[in-house]
Coordinates of C-alpha atoms in Angstrom, one line a residue:
M1 CA -14.9 10.9 -46.5
K2 CA -11.3 10.1 -47.5
T3 CA -10.2 10.1 -51.3
P4 CA -8.4 6.6 -52.3
L5 CA -5.2 9.1 -53.0
T6 CA -5.6 9.7 -49.1
L7 CA -5.3 6.3 -48.1
I8 CA -2.5 5.6 -50.2
A9 CA -0.7 8.5 -49.1
L10 CA -1.5 7.8 -44.9
A11 CA -0.3 3.5 -45.8
V12 CA 2.6 4.7 -47.4
L13 CA 3.7 7.2 -45.1
S14 CA 3.1 4.3 -42.4
S15 CA 5.9 1.8 -44.3
A16 CA 8.0 4.7 -45.1
C17 CA 7.9 5.8 -41.8
T18 CA 8.6 2.7 -39.6
P19 CA 12.0 1.7 -39.7
Q20 CA 13.2 -2.1 -39.7
Q21 CA 16.2 -3.5 -37.6
K22 CA 18.6 -5.3 -40.0
L23 CA 21.4 -5.8 -37.7
L24 CA 22.0 -8.0 -34.7
R25 CA 20.0 -10.8 -35.7
H26 CA 20.7 -14.5 -35.9
Y27 CA 18.6 -15.2 -39.0
T28 CA 16.6 -13.0 -41.5
T29 CA 13.5 -16.0 -41.7
L30 CA 13.5 -19.6 -40.1
E31 CA 12.7 -22.6 -42.9
T32 CA 11.3 -25.6 -41.3
S33 CA 12.1 -29.1 -42.2
P34 CA 10.2 -30.8 -44.2
A35 CA 7.4 -33.0 -42.0
S36 CA 9.4 -36.1 -42.8
E37 CA 12.7 -34.6 -41.5
Q38 CA 10.5 -33.4 -38.0
P39 CA 11.7 -35.4 -35.0
S40 CA 8.6 -38.0 -33.9
K41 CA 5.9 -36.1 -31.8
Q42 CA 6.8 -39.5 -29.6
A43 CA 10.3 -38.1 -28.4
P44 CA 11.6 -35.9 -25.9
E45 CA 11.2 -32.4 -25.8
H46 CA 14.4 -31.8 -25.5
N47 CA 16.8 -34.3 -25.2
I48 CA 19.4 -32.8 -22.2
A49 CA 21.6 -35.1 -21.0
L50 CA 24.0 -35.4 -17.6
S51 CA 27.0 -37.4 -17.0
A52 CA 30.3 -36.9 -14.9
F53 CA 33.7 -38.6 -14.6
L54 CA 36.7 -38.1 -12.7
A55 CA 39.8 -36.2 -14.1
N56 CA 43.1 -36.3 -11.7
P57 CA 46.2 -34.3 -12.1
K58 CA 49.3 -37.2 -12.5
T59 CA 51.3 -35.2 -10.7
A60 CA 51.2 -31.9 -7.8
T61 CA 54.4 -30.3 -8.9
E62 CA 54.2 -26.5 -8.7
T63 CA 55.6 -24.2 -12.2
P64 CA 59.0 -23.7 -12.5
L65 CA 59.6 -20.2 -11.4
V66 CA 61.8 -19.5 -14.2
L67 CA 58.7 -20.3 -16.0
D68 CA 56.3 -17.2 -14.2
L69 CA 58.6 -14.7 -15.7
T70 CA 58.5 -12.9 -19.0
E71 CA 60.9 -14.0 -21.8
R72 CA 62.3 -10.8 -21.5
A73 CA 63.1 -11.6 -17.8
Q74 CA 64.0 -15.2 -18.6
A75 CA 67.0 -14.0 -21.1
E76 CA 68.1 -12.0 -19.0
L77 CA 68.5 -14.4 -15.6
V78 CA 69.8 -17.3 -17.8
R79 CA 72.3 -14.4 -19.2
S80 CA 73.3 -13.7 -16.0
I81 CA 73.9 -16.8 -14.4
A82 CA 75.4 -18.4 -17.0
A83 CA 78.3 -15.3 -17.1
K84 CA 78.9 -16.6 -13.1
L85 CA 79.0 -20.1 -14.0
P86 CA 82.5 -22.3 -15.7
V87 CA 82.0 -23.4 -19.0
T88 CA 80.3 -26.6 -18.9
E89 CA 78.8 -29.3 -21.2
G90 CA 75.5 -28.4 -23.2
G91 CA 75.7 -24.6 -21.7
A92 CA 73.0 -22.0 -21.7
A93 CA 70.7 -25.0 -23.1
A94 CA 72.0 -27.5 -20.7
L95 CA 70.7 -24.1 -17.6
V96 CA 67.8 -23.4 -19.6
A97 CA 66.5 -27.2 -18.8
L98 CA 67.4 -27.2 -15.6
L99 CA 65.7 -24.2 -14.4
S100 CA 62.4 -25.2 -16.6
E101 CA 62.4 -29.0 -14.5
P102 CA 59.7 -28.6 -11.4
L103 CA 59.7 -27.7 -8.3
P104 CA 59.3 -30.9 -6.2
V105 CA 56.8 -31.1 -3.6
A106 CA 58.0 -31.2 0.0
P107 CA 56.6 -34.5 1.6
T108 CA 54.4 -33.7 4.8
S109 CA 56.2 -35.6 7.2
C110 CA 54.3 -38.9 7.9
A111 CA 51.9 -38.0 5.5
W112 CA 52.8 -41.4 3.4
A113 CA 51.7 -43.7 6.4
K114 CA 48.0 -42.1 6.7
K115 CA 45.1 -41.8 4.3
R116 CA 42.6 -39.8 5.9
F117 CA 41.4 -37.3 3.1
F118 CA 41.6 -36.9 -0.2
S119 CA 40.3 -35.0 -3.2
K120 CA 39.3 -36.0 -6.6
R121 CA 38.4 -33.5 -9.6
I122 CA 35.0 -34.3 -11.3
V123 CA 34.4 -32.7 -14.7
F124 CA 30.3 -32.4 -15.3
T125 CA 29.4 -32.7 -18.8
V126 CA 26.0 -31.2 -20.0
L127 CA 24.9 -31.8 -23.9
G128 CA 21.8 -32.1 -25.8
D129 CA 19.8 -29.8 -28.1
L130 CA 17.9 -26.8 -28.4
D131 CA 15.3 -26.3 -30.6
K132 CA 16.5 -22.1 -31.6
P133 CA 19.7 -20.1 -31.7
A134 CA 18.1 -18.3 -28.8
D135 CA 17.3 -21.0 -26.8
R136 CA 19.5 -21.9 -24.0
I137 CA 19.8 -23.5 -20.6
D138 CA 20.1 -20.2 -18.3
K139 CA 20.5 -22.5 -14.9
L140 CA 21.8 -26.1 -14.2
D141 CA 21.7 -27.3 -10.9
I142 CA 23.5 -30.7 -10.6
K143 CA 23.9 -32.8 -6.9
L144 CA 25.9 -35.4 -5.4
E145 CA 24.3 -38.0 -3.1
L146 CA 27.1 -39.7 -1.0
Q147 CA 26.0 -43.8 -1.0
P148 CA 26.8 -44.9 2.9
A149 CA 30.6 -45.3 3.0
P150 CA 32.8 -44.0 5.5
A151 CA 33.3 -40.4 4.0
E152 CA 32.1 -37.7 4.3
F153 CA 32.1 -34.7 2.1
L154 CA 34.6 -32.0 3.3
S155 CA 34.8 -28.7 1.0
W156 CA 34.4 -27.9 -3.0
D157 CA 37.5 -26.2 -4.7
R158 CA 38.8 -24.5 -7.8
F159 CA 35.7 -24.4 -10.1
D160 CA 36.9 -23.9 -13.2
S161 CA 34.7 -23.6 -16.5
I162 CA 35.5 -22.8 -20.1
Y163 CA 33.2 -20.4 -22.3
G164 CA 34.3 -18.2 -24.6
S165 CA 34.1 -14.7 -25.3
Y166 CA 32.2 -14.9 -28.5
N167 CA 32.6 -10.6 -30.0
I168 CA 30.1 -10.0 -32.1
G169 CA 31.7 -6.7 -33.1
S170 CA 30.4 -2.8 -33.3
A171 CA 28.3 -2.1 -35.9
K172 CA 25.9 0.8 -36.5
F173 CA 23.0 0.9 -39.2
T174 CA 20.9 4.0 -40.1
N175 CA 17.9 3.6 -41.4
A176 CA 16.2 6.8 -43.0
R177 CA 12.8 7.4 -44.7
K178 CA 11.1 11.0 -45.0
F179 CA 7.7 11.1 -46.9
D180 CA 5.9 14.6 -47.9
A181 CA 1.9 14.3 -48.7
S182 CA 0.3 17.7 -49.8
I183 CA -2.7 18.6 -51.7
G184 CA -2.2 21.7 -54.3
K185 CA -4.2 23.5 -56.7
T186 CA -4.0 24.1 -60.3
D187 CA -6.3 26.6 -62.5
T188 CA -7.4 24.3 -65.6
A189 CA -8.8 27.3 -67.3
N190 CA -6.2 27.1 -70.0
L191 CA -6.5 23.2 -70.3
P192 CA -7.5 21.7 -73.0
D193 CA -11.4 20.4 -73.4
A194 CA -11.3 21.6 -69.4
A195 CA -14.5 23.2 -68.1
G196 CA -12.7 25.7 -66.5
G197 CA -12.1 25.8 -62.6
V198 CA -9.0 24.5 -60.4
V199 CA -8.4 20.6 -60.1
K200 CA -7.0 19.6 -56.0
L201 CA -3.4 17.4 -57.2
L202 CA -1.8 14.9 -54.7
N203 CA 1.7 16.3 -54.2
L204 CA 4.4 12.7 -53.1
G205 CA 7.9 13.7 -52.2
Y206 CA 10.6 11.4 -50.3
E207 CA 13.6 12.1 -48.7
A208 CA 15.9 10.7 -45.7
N209 CA 14.6 12.4 -42.4
K210 CA 13.6 10.1 -39.8
T211 CA 16.2 7.6 -38.6
L212 CA 16.9 4.3 -36.7
E213 CA 20.2 4.0 -35.7
E214 CA 21.6 0.4 -34.0
S215 CA 24.8 0.2 -32.6
A216 CA 26.4 -2.9 -30.1
S217 CA 29.6 -4.0 -29.3
Y218 CA 29.3 -7.4 -27.3
A219 CA 31.5 -9.4 -25.8
V220 CA 29.4 -11.6 -23.3
Q221 CA 31.1 -13.5 -20.5
R222 CA 29.7 -14.7 -17.4
L223 CA 29.3 -17.7 -15.0
S224 CA 27.6 -17.3 -11.8
V225 CA 28.6 -20.7 -9.5
G226 CA 27.5 -21.1 -6.1
G227 CA 27.0 -24.3 -3.9
A228 CA 26.2 -26.2 -0.8
L229 CA 27.1 -29.2 1.2
T230 CA 26.5 -31.3 4.0
A231 CA 28.6 -34.7 5.7
T232 CA 26.0 -36.6 2.8
T233 CA 25.2 -34.5 -0.1
A234 CA 27.0 -31.3 -2.5
R235 CA 25.2 -29.1 -4.3
I236 CA 27.0 -27.4 -7.4
V237 CA 24.6 -24.2 -9.2
Q238 CA 25.9 -22.6 -12.5
E239 CA 23.7 -19.5 -13.7
G240 CA 24.6 -18.4 -17.0
G241 CA 24.1 -15.0 -18.8
P242 CA 22.8 -13.0 -21.9
N243 CA 24.1 -15.4 -25.1
V244 CA 25.4 -17.7 -22.5
N245 CA 24.1 -21.3 -23.0
L246 CA 25.8 -24.0 -19.7
F247 CA 26.0 -26.7 -22.8
G248 CA 29.4 -28.0 -22.2
S249 CA 31.9 -29.1 -19.7
S250 CA 33.1 -27.7 -16.4
S251 CA 34.7 -28.8 -13.6
A252 CA 35.6 -29.0 -9.7
V253 CA 37.8 -30.6 -7.0
I254 CA 35.9 -32.0 -3.7
S255 CA 37.2 -33.1 -1.1
L256 CA 36.2 -36.3 1.4
K257 CA 36.9 -36.7 4.7
L258 CA 37.3 -40.3 5.8
T259 CA 35.6 -41.8 8.5
N260 CA 35.6 -45.5 11.0
E261 CA 39.4 -45.5 11.2
G262 CA 40.5 -48.8 12.4
D263 CA 43.3 -48.8 14.9
P264 CA 46.3 -47.0 14.6
A265 CA 49.5 -48.8 14.3
T266 CA 53.1 -47.6 14.8
V267 CA 54.8 -47.8 10.9
Y268 CA 58.3 -47.6 9.9
A269 CA 60.4 -46.2 6.9
F270 CA 64.3 -46.7 6.7
K271 CA 66.6 -44.4 5.2
L272 CA 68.9 -47.6 4.1
K273 CA 71.3 -45.4 1.2
N274 CA 72.6 -41.7 1.4
E275 CA 73.1 -41.2 -3.1
A276 CA 75.0 -44.6 -4.0
N277 CA 76.4 -45.6 -1.0
T278 CA 74.2 -48.6 1.7
L279 CA 74.5 -47.0 4.9
N280 CA 75.7 -48.8 7.8
P281 CA 73.3 -49.2 11.1
A282 CA 74.3 -46.4 13.5
E283 CA 73.8 -44.0 10.1
V284 CA 70.4 -45.8 9.2
G285 CA 67.5 -43.0 9.3
I286 CA 64.2 -44.1 10.7
E287 CA 61.0 -42.3 10.6
R288 CA 58.0 -43.7 12.7
C289 CA 54.6 -43.2 12.6
N290 CA 51.3 -43.7 13.3
S291 CA 49.3 -45.4 10.4
V292 CA 45.7 -44.0 9.9
Y293 CA 43.4 -46.1 7.5
P294 CA 40.0 -46.7 6.7
Q295 CA 38.7 -49.3 8.5
T296 CA 37.7 -51.0 6.0
A297 CA 38.3 -50.6 1.9
Q298 CA 35.1 -50.2 -0.2
D299 CA 33.9 -48.4 -3.3
I300 CA 33.2 -44.7 -2.6
K301 CA 30.3 -43.9 -5.0
V302 CA 28.1 -40.7 -5.6
N303 CA 24.5 -41.1 -7.2
V304 CA 24.8 -37.6 -10.3
S305 CA 21.3 -36.2 -10.4
G306 CA 20.4 -32.4 -11.5
S307 CA 18.1 -30.0 -13.7
A308 CA 18.1 -27.7 -16.0
L309 CA 15.9 -24.1 -16.6
I310 CA 15.6 -23.9 -20.1
R311 CA 14.9 -21.1 -21.3
K312 CA 12.6 -21.1 -24.4
V313 CA 12.3 -18.7 -27.1
N314 CA 8.5 -18.4 -28.7
A315 CA 9.2 -15.3 -30.5
G316 CA 12.0 -12.6 -31.1
D317 CA 14.3 -15.1 -31.5
H318 CA 15.4 -14.0 -34.8
T319 CA 17.6 -11.1 -33.0
V320 CA 21.0 -11.4 -31.0
S321 CA 19.3 -9.0 -28.2
E322 CA 17.5 -10.9 -25.8
G323 CA 14.9 -7.7 -24.8
D324 CA 12.7 -8.0 -27.3
D325 CA 11.9 -12.0 -26.6
T326 CA 9.0 -13.7 -25.8
I327 CA 10.4 -16.4 -23.2
Q328 CA 9.0 -19.6 -21.6
F329 CA 11.1 -21.4 -19.2
K330 CA 11.2 -24.6 -18.4
K331 CA 12.3 -27.2 -15.6
V332 CA 13.8 -30.5 -17.5
E333 CA 15.2 -33.1 -14.7
L334 CA 18.3 -35.0 -16.0
K335 CA 18.8 -38.6 -16.0
E336 CA 20.5 -39.9 -12.7
T337 CA 23.9 -41.4 -13.1
S338 CA 26.9 -42.6 -10.6
L339 CA 30.3 -41.6 -10.2
I340 CA 33.2 -43.7 -8.3
L341 CA 34.8 -41.6 -6.3
A342 CA 37.5 -43.7 -4.9
T343 CA 37.6 -47.4 -5.7
Q344 CA 39.2 -50.3 -2.9
A345 CA 42.1 -50.4 -4.5
D346 CA 42.6 -46.0 -3.5
L347 CA 41.6 -46.9 0.0
A348 CA 43.7 -50.5 0.6
L349 CA 46.1 -50.5 3.5
Q350 CA 49.0 -53.4 2.9
Q351 CA 51.4 -52.9 5.3
F352 CA 54.4 -55.4 5.5
G353 CA 56.9 -57.1 7.8
L354 CA 59.8 -59.5 7.9
A355 CA 59.5 -62.8 9.7
Q356 CA 61.5 -66.3 9.8
C357 CA 58.8 -69.3 10.5
A358 CA 59.4 -73.0 10.8
P359 CA 57.7 -75.2 7.8
N360 CA 53.9 -75.8 8.4
R361 CA 53.8 -73.1 10.8
G362 CA 51.1 -70.7 10.4
L363 CA 51.7 -66.7 10.7
E364 CA 50.9 -66.0 14.0
N365 CA 53.3 -68.2 15.3
C366 CA 56.5 -67.3 13.4
Q367 CA 58.9 -65.2 15.0
R368 CA 58.6 -61.5 13.7
L369 CA 61.4 -58.9 13.4
H370 CA 61.0 -56.4 16.4
I371 CA 62.8 -53.1 17.1
E372 CA 63.3 -51.2 20.6
N373 CA 59.8 -48.8 21.6
Q374 CA 62.0 -45.7 23.0
E375 CA 58.9 -43.5 23.1
D376 CA 57.3 -46.0 25.3
K377 CA 58.5 -47.5 28.8
P378 CA 62.2 -49.0 28.8
G379 CA 62.4 -52.4 27.6
S380 CA 59.2 -52.5 25.3
V381 CA 59.5 -53.0 22.1
E382 CA 57.4 -53.4 18.9
Q383 CA 57.2 -55.3 15.0
I384 CA 58.6 -54.0 12.2
L385 CA 55.5 -52.9 10.3
V386 CA 56.6 -50.8 6.3
G387 CA 54.3 -49.7 4.0
T388 CA 55.3 -52.0 1.0
A389 CA 56.8 -54.7 -0.2
V390 CA 59.5 -53.6 -2.0
E391 CA 60.7 -51.6 1.7
A392 CA 60.4 -54.7 2.9
S393 CA 62.5 -56.5 0.8
A394 CA 65.1 -53.7 0.9
L395 CA 65.1 -53.9 4.7
R396 CA 65.9 -58.1 4.5
T397 CA 68.5 -56.8 1.5
W398 CA 70.5 -55.0 3.8
L399 CA 70.5 -56.9 7.0
I400 CA 71.8 -59.9 5.1
G401 CA 74.5 -57.5 3.2
Q402 CA 75.3 -55.6 6.7
S403 CA 75.1 -59.0 9.1
K404 CA 77.8 -61.1 6.9
K405 CA 80.2 -58.2 8.3
Q406 CA 78.9 -58.9 11.6
T407 CA 75.9 -59.5 13.5
V408 CA 73.4 -56.4 13.2
E409 CA 72.4 -55.2 16.8
S410 CA 70.9 -51.8 16.5
I411 CA 69.0 -49.8 13.2
G412 CA 69.7 -46.3 14.0
G413 CA 71.0 -46.6 17.6
L414 CA 67.3 -49.3 18.7
S415 CA 68.0 -52.7 19.5
I416 CA 66.6 -54.9 17.0
G417 CA 65.7 -59.1 16.8
M418 CA 63.2 -61.5 16.9
A419 CA 60.7 -62.1 18.7
N420 CA 56.8 -63.4 19.0
Y421 CA 53.8 -61.4 18.2
A422 CA 52.2 -60.9 22.0
A423 CA 56.4 -59.5 22.8
S424 CA 55.2 -56.3 21.9
A425 CA 52.1 -56.8 24.4
M426 CA 54.6 -57.6 27.0
T427 CA 55.1 -55.6 30.7
A428 CA 58.3 -57.5 31.2
P429 CA 61.3 -56.3 28.8
V430 CA 62.0 -58.1 26.2
N431 CA 65.7 -58.8 25.1
L432 CA 66.3 -58.3 21.4
T433 CA 69.6 -60.5 20.6
G434 CA 70.5 -58.8 16.7
I435 CA 70.4 -60.5 13.9
N436 CA 73.7 -62.4 12.2
A437 CA 73.9 -63.3 9.0
A438 CA 72.4 -67.1 9.0
L439 CA 69.3 -65.9 10.8
A440 CA 69.1 -62.9 7.9
S441 CA 69.0 -65.8 5.2
Q442 CA 65.6 -67.0 6.7
L443 CA 63.8 -64.2 7.1
K444 CA 60.3 -63.5 4.8
V445 CA 58.5 -60.5 3.7
V446 CA 55.2 -61.0 5.2
R447 CA 52.2 -59.4 4.8
L448 CA 51.2 -58.5 8.5
R449 CA 48.4 -56.0 8.8
D450 CA 45.5 -54.8 6.0
N451 CA 42.1 -53.1 6.1
E452 CA 40.6 -56.4 4.4
G453 CA 40.4 -58.4 7.2
G454 CA 42.7 -58.2 9.9
Q455 CA 46.0 -59.9 10.5
K456 CA 47.0 -62.8 7.7
S457 CA 47.2 -65.9 8.7
S458 CA 50.0 -67.2 6.6
P459 CA 53.6 -66.1 5.2

């Protein structure tokens, strides 16, 4: 039978030889709020919400070359160029400003006449509350479903997300304890009132011996992204990692292809000026393109839904290390929302021309400005369509100014004149007689084509 002293020794030994973790903890103790401050039992366990919105850049310019250089390289470049240039007003400061201007993006031929693809940057934001610091959203699964529209998903691109890299630091703690217990014998014959003999005594001692070392150097930043794409659905999956909570915002660029295109029509762009000088008819530059647009303009919408996989810690949440956690995974469905990727205004087509109309006559009975079509059979013509009312007005102003000098018989070497709309489909050659001053002053800017219901019936 063990003596009480022996039991005490064992208890002290047990506690002394069990090192306790001190570092890398979320907290030492956790105090809960009073019952009056606790959320209602009727409230959802996790109030997590998903939202989506568009964040499109205003420009598509490239970074200036000089800004890609280091500061020292920039200074050397400016010095060397300035030394070779004549002295001008502004000096090096003006040169730096010039070098810092963005490089313009070279336009693609006829790109202005086509609307077959478009891209949008979508920002996804997940907000909400979790119970403990160690709880986190471990996975997000977001789905975009395209509502019926003349479009289909084409690609995901340029996924961006910002998660802070928290340097927890490097720490080391040594927890050392040693407990010694032994039984010694003492002769009591010479002690007062002693009965003689030997008494067994418990000898206790303590010194540092058994150690627990904790060390950590964390700089956690991890985000794994995957996605899937069909013509009508787009799915993106984000997976976090240790100590990475997927709360916050991320973004991705999604590209769509427009379908159900209308009949392609020929549209023109004219270069009527060279810097500040107005060009004469023979010098005018002409670009002839096939206009490709959706047959109808309507909002393109997507339904945005998703789910969040929550890593809920039931025990061990007081430490930063996740290896000692007792966890439970729970999938939470996120409330569906909708997003308009493109509006009717984004997809609208309006093309304009010049017409001469008698009073109270419909547009179908007006004479329209036509131009010789060299790409078809000789003598064929087509009406002049331009992309905006501003371009049509500029062409009218140019014709009025040039016709005051002499009748404008051609533009850029191609004959022009007035004809009815049916002339474009005639098999016999059409004779275009040019635009004189009296006729030019009667021309009106009219909308001749759109994707909201076809041709206009009035000027």
